[in-house]
PDB file of C-alpha atoms in Angstrom:
ATOM      1  CA  UNK A   1      89.159 112.810  82.309  1.00 80.00           C
ATOM      2  CA  UNK A   2      86.937 115.247  81.044  1.00 93.00           C
ATOM      3  CA  UNK A   3      83.064 114.383  81.779  1.00 96.00           C
ATOM      4  CA  UNK A   4      79.710 115.657  82.848  1.00 97.00           C
ATOM      5  CA  UNK A   5      79.155 116.880  86.134  1.00 97.00           C
ATOM      6  CA  UNK A   6      76.813 114.606  87.876  1.00 97.00           C
ATOM      7  CA  UNK A   7      74.019 115.902  89.653  1.00 97.00           C
ATOM      8  CA  UNK A   8      71.985 115.420  92.782  1.00 96.00           C
ATOM      9  CA  UNK A   9      69.248 113.379  90.513  1.00 93.00           C
ATOM     10  CA  UNK A  10      71.434 111.398  88.379  1.00 96.00           C
ATOM     11  CA  UNK A  11      70.808 107.799  87.963  1.00 96.00           C
ATOM     12  CA  UNK A  12      73.568 105.726  89.498  1.00 96.00           C
ATOM     13  CA  UNK A  13      73.922 102.215  90.111  1.00 96.00           C
ATOM     14  CA  UNK A  14      75.926  99.898  92.015  1.00 94.00           C
ATOM     15  CA  UNK A  15      77.692  97.061  90.057  1.00 92.00           C
ATOM     16  CA  UNK A  16      75.033  94.741  91.718  1.00 92.00           C
ATOM     17  CA  UNK A  17      72.064  96.616  90.668  1.00 93.00           C
ATOM     18  CA  UNK A  18      71.647  99.032  93.857  1.00 94.00           C
ATOM     19  CA  UNK A  19      70.273 102.090  93.304  1.00 96.00           C
ATOM     20  CA  UNK A  20      72.735 104.880  94.548  1.00 96.00           C
ATOM     21  CA  UNK A  21      71.724 108.498  95.778  1.00 96.00           C
ATOM     22  CA  UNK A  22      73.397 111.583  95.868  1.00 96.00           C
ATOM     23  CA  UNK A  23      72.935 113.366  99.433  1.00 95.00           C
ATOM     24  CA  UNK A  24      74.708 116.877  98.875  1.00 94.00           C
ATOM     25  CA  UNK A  25      74.982 119.845 100.764  1.00 93.00           C
ATOM     26  CA  UNK A  26      75.068 122.004  97.825  1.00 95.00           C
ATOM     27  CA  UNK A  27      72.476 124.652  97.228  1.00 91.00           C
ATOM     28  CA  UNK A  28      74.534 126.988  95.020  1.00 94.00           C
ATOM     29  CA  UNK A  29      75.455 125.808  92.077  1.00 96.00           C
ATOM     30  CA  UNK A  30      72.836 124.082  89.473  1.00 95.00           C
ATOM     31  CA  UNK A  31      72.235 122.483  86.385  1.00 94.00           C
ATOM     32  CA  UNK A  32      68.734 123.170  85.216  1.00 91.00           C
ATOM     33  CA  UNK A  33      68.015 123.870  88.927  1.00 94.00           C
ATOM     34  CA  UNK A  34      69.408 120.707  90.393  1.00 95.00           C
ATOM     35  CA  UNK A  35      71.993 120.903  92.606  1.00 97.00           C
ATOM     36  CA  UNK A  36      75.571 119.488  91.126  1.00 97.00           C
ATOM     37  CA  UNK A  37      77.477 116.709  93.149  1.00 97.00           C
ATOM     38  CA  UNK A  38      80.594 117.291  95.247  1.00 96.00           C
ATOM     39  CA  UNK A  39      83.613 114.729  96.270  1.00 92.00           C
ATOM     40  CA  UNK A  40      82.600 115.430  99.975  1.00 93.00           C
ATOM     41  CA  UNK A  41      78.705 114.122  99.043  1.00 96.00           C
ATOM     42  CA  UNK A  42      77.231 110.925 100.789  1.00 95.00           C
ATOM     43  CA  UNK A  43      76.073 108.155  98.369  1.00 94.00           C
ATOM     44  CA  UNK A  44      73.623 105.792  99.639  1.00 94.00           C
ATOM     45  CA  UNK A  45      73.036 102.529  97.834  1.00 95.00           C
ATOM     46  CA  UNK A  46      69.759 100.590  98.352  1.00 94.00           C
ATOM     47  CA  UNK A  47      68.417  97.345  96.955  1.00 94.00           C
ATOM     48  CA  UNK A  48      72.181  96.408  96.403  1.00 92.00           C
ATOM     49  CA  UNK A  49      71.417  92.108  95.714  1.00 91.00           C
ATOM     50  CA  UNK A  50      74.964  91.212  97.725  1.00 90.00           C
ATOM     51  CA  UNK A  51      71.842  91.218 100.512  1.00 82.00           C
ATOM     52  CA  UNK A  52      70.171  88.154  99.312  1.00 83.00           C
ATOM     53  CA  UNK A  53      73.187  86.314  98.712  1.00 82.00           C
ATOM     54  CA  UNK A  54      74.437  86.764 102.619  1.00 84.00           C
ATOM     55  CA  UNK A  55      76.979  89.069 101.740  1.00 89.00           C
ATOM     56  CA  UNK A  56      77.361  92.721 103.368  1.00 91.00           C
ATOM     57  CA  UNK A  57      75.694  94.651 100.396  1.00 94.00           C
ATOM     58  CA  UNK A  58      77.107  98.017  99.093  1.00 93.00           C
ATOM     59  CA  UNK A  59      75.928 100.812 101.138  1.00 93.00           C
ATOM     60  CA  UNK A  60      78.517 103.570 100.239  1.00 93.00           C
ATOM     61  CA  UNK A  61      80.377 104.752  97.036  1.00 94.00           C
ATOM     62  CA  UNK A  62      84.006 105.910  97.284  1.00 92.00           C
ATOM     63  CA  UNK A  63      84.637 108.553  94.855  1.00 91.00           C
ATOM     64  CA  UNK A  64      88.605 108.875  94.798  1.00 91.00           C
ATOM     65  CA  UNK A  65      88.828 111.067  91.586  1.00 91.00           C
ATOM     66  CA  UNK A  66      86.558 113.909  91.571  1.00 94.00           C
ATOM     67  CA  UNK A  67      87.594 116.734  88.824  1.00 96.00           C
ATOM     68  CA  UNK A  68      90.557 118.858  88.789  1.00 95.00           C
ATOM     69  CA  UNK A  69      89.654 121.734  86.880  1.00 96.00           C
ATOM     70  CA  UNK A  70      85.811 121.872  88.412  1.00 96.00           C
ATOM     71  CA  UNK A  71      85.096 123.168  91.744  1.00 97.00           C
ATOM     72  CA  UNK A  72      81.699 123.627  94.125  1.00 96.00           C
ATOM     73  CA  UNK A  73      82.386 125.817  96.870  1.00 94.00           C
ATOM     74  CA  UNK A  74      86.011 124.889  97.118  1.00 96.00           C
ATOM     75  CA  UNK A  75      85.705 121.593  96.512  1.00 96.00           C
ATOM     76  CA  UNK A  76      85.944 119.224  93.712  1.00 97.00           C
ATOM     77  CA  UNK A  77      82.860 118.469  91.488  1.00 97.00           C
ATOM     78  CA  UNK A  78      82.070 115.031  90.393  1.00 96.00           C
ATOM     79  CA  UNK A  79      82.776 113.826  87.186  1.00 97.00           C
ATOM     80  CA  UNK A  80      80.584 110.784  85.526  1.00 96.00           C
ATOM     81  CA  UNK A  81      83.555 109.329  83.732  1.00 95.00           C
ATOM     82  CA  UNK A  82      85.210 109.084  87.049  1.00 93.00           C
ATOM     83  CA  UNK A  83      86.225 105.848  88.318  1.00 90.00           C
ATOM     84  CA  UNK A  84      84.574 104.672  91.447  1.00 93.00           C
ATOM     85  CA  UNK A  85      84.211 102.198  94.083  1.00 93.00           C
ATOM     86  CA  UNK A  86      81.731 100.693  96.288  1.00 92.00           C
ATOM     87  CA  UNK A  87      82.097  99.159  99.653  1.00 90.00           C
ATOM     88  CA  UNK A  88      80.537  95.725  99.996  1.00 85.00           C
ATOM     89  CA  UNK A  89      81.628  92.400 100.442  1.00 87.00           C
ATOM     90  CA  UNK A  90      82.287  92.754  96.900  1.00 87.00           C
ATOM     91  CA  UNK A  91      83.833  95.938  96.090  1.00 88.00           C
ATOM     92  CA  UNK A  92      82.927  97.061  92.404  1.00 90.00           C
ATOM     93  CA  UNK A  93      82.676 100.196  90.498  1.00 93.00           C
ATOM     94  CA  UNK A  94      79.507 102.087  90.788  1.00 94.00           C
ATOM     95  CA  UNK A  95      78.297 103.613  87.318  1.00 94.00           C
ATOM     96  CA  UNK A  96      76.542 106.593  86.164  1.00 95.00           C
ATOM     97  CA  UNK A  97      74.255 105.698  83.981  1.00 96.00           C
ATOM     98  CA  UNK A  98      72.314 109.035  83.246  1.00 96.00           C
ATOM     99  CA  UNK A  99      72.893 112.423  84.457  1.00 96.00           C
ATOM    100  CA  UNK A 100      72.721 116.231  82.809  1.00 96.00           C
ATOM    101  CA  UNK A 101      74.429 116.719  79.802  1.00 95.00           C
ATOM    102  CA  UNK A 102      74.902 120.527  80.152  1.00 94.00           C
ATOM    103  CA  UNK A 103      77.948 121.152  82.062  1.00 95.00           C
ATOM    104  CA  UNK A 104      81.430 119.153  81.440  1.00 93.00           C
ATOM    105  CA  UNK A 105      84.611 119.580  83.068  1.00 95.00           C
ATOM    106  CA  UNK A 106      87.936 118.290  83.546  1.00 93.00           C
TER     107      UNK A 106
END
């Protein structure tokens, strides 16, 4: 499914209101001088509301459907329309709230 590529500073959130940050090793391919995310990047979740209920909070995001035709350093790029999955006690999709609107891919 086509979608905009997700950059490192994008606004992402787990389903339990936790803020997701992308930690990328990509420093070469950018959009507006901000690195674009890759399938092998790390995703850190902070502030997941599951921790206040005593359940294991979301700490990571899995991105099983990266781009099929756009690659960064020979690794698939991240698409804003991809289905994601968090790893907390109550797995749920993470949502891309805001990302760059210049570069898209399939």
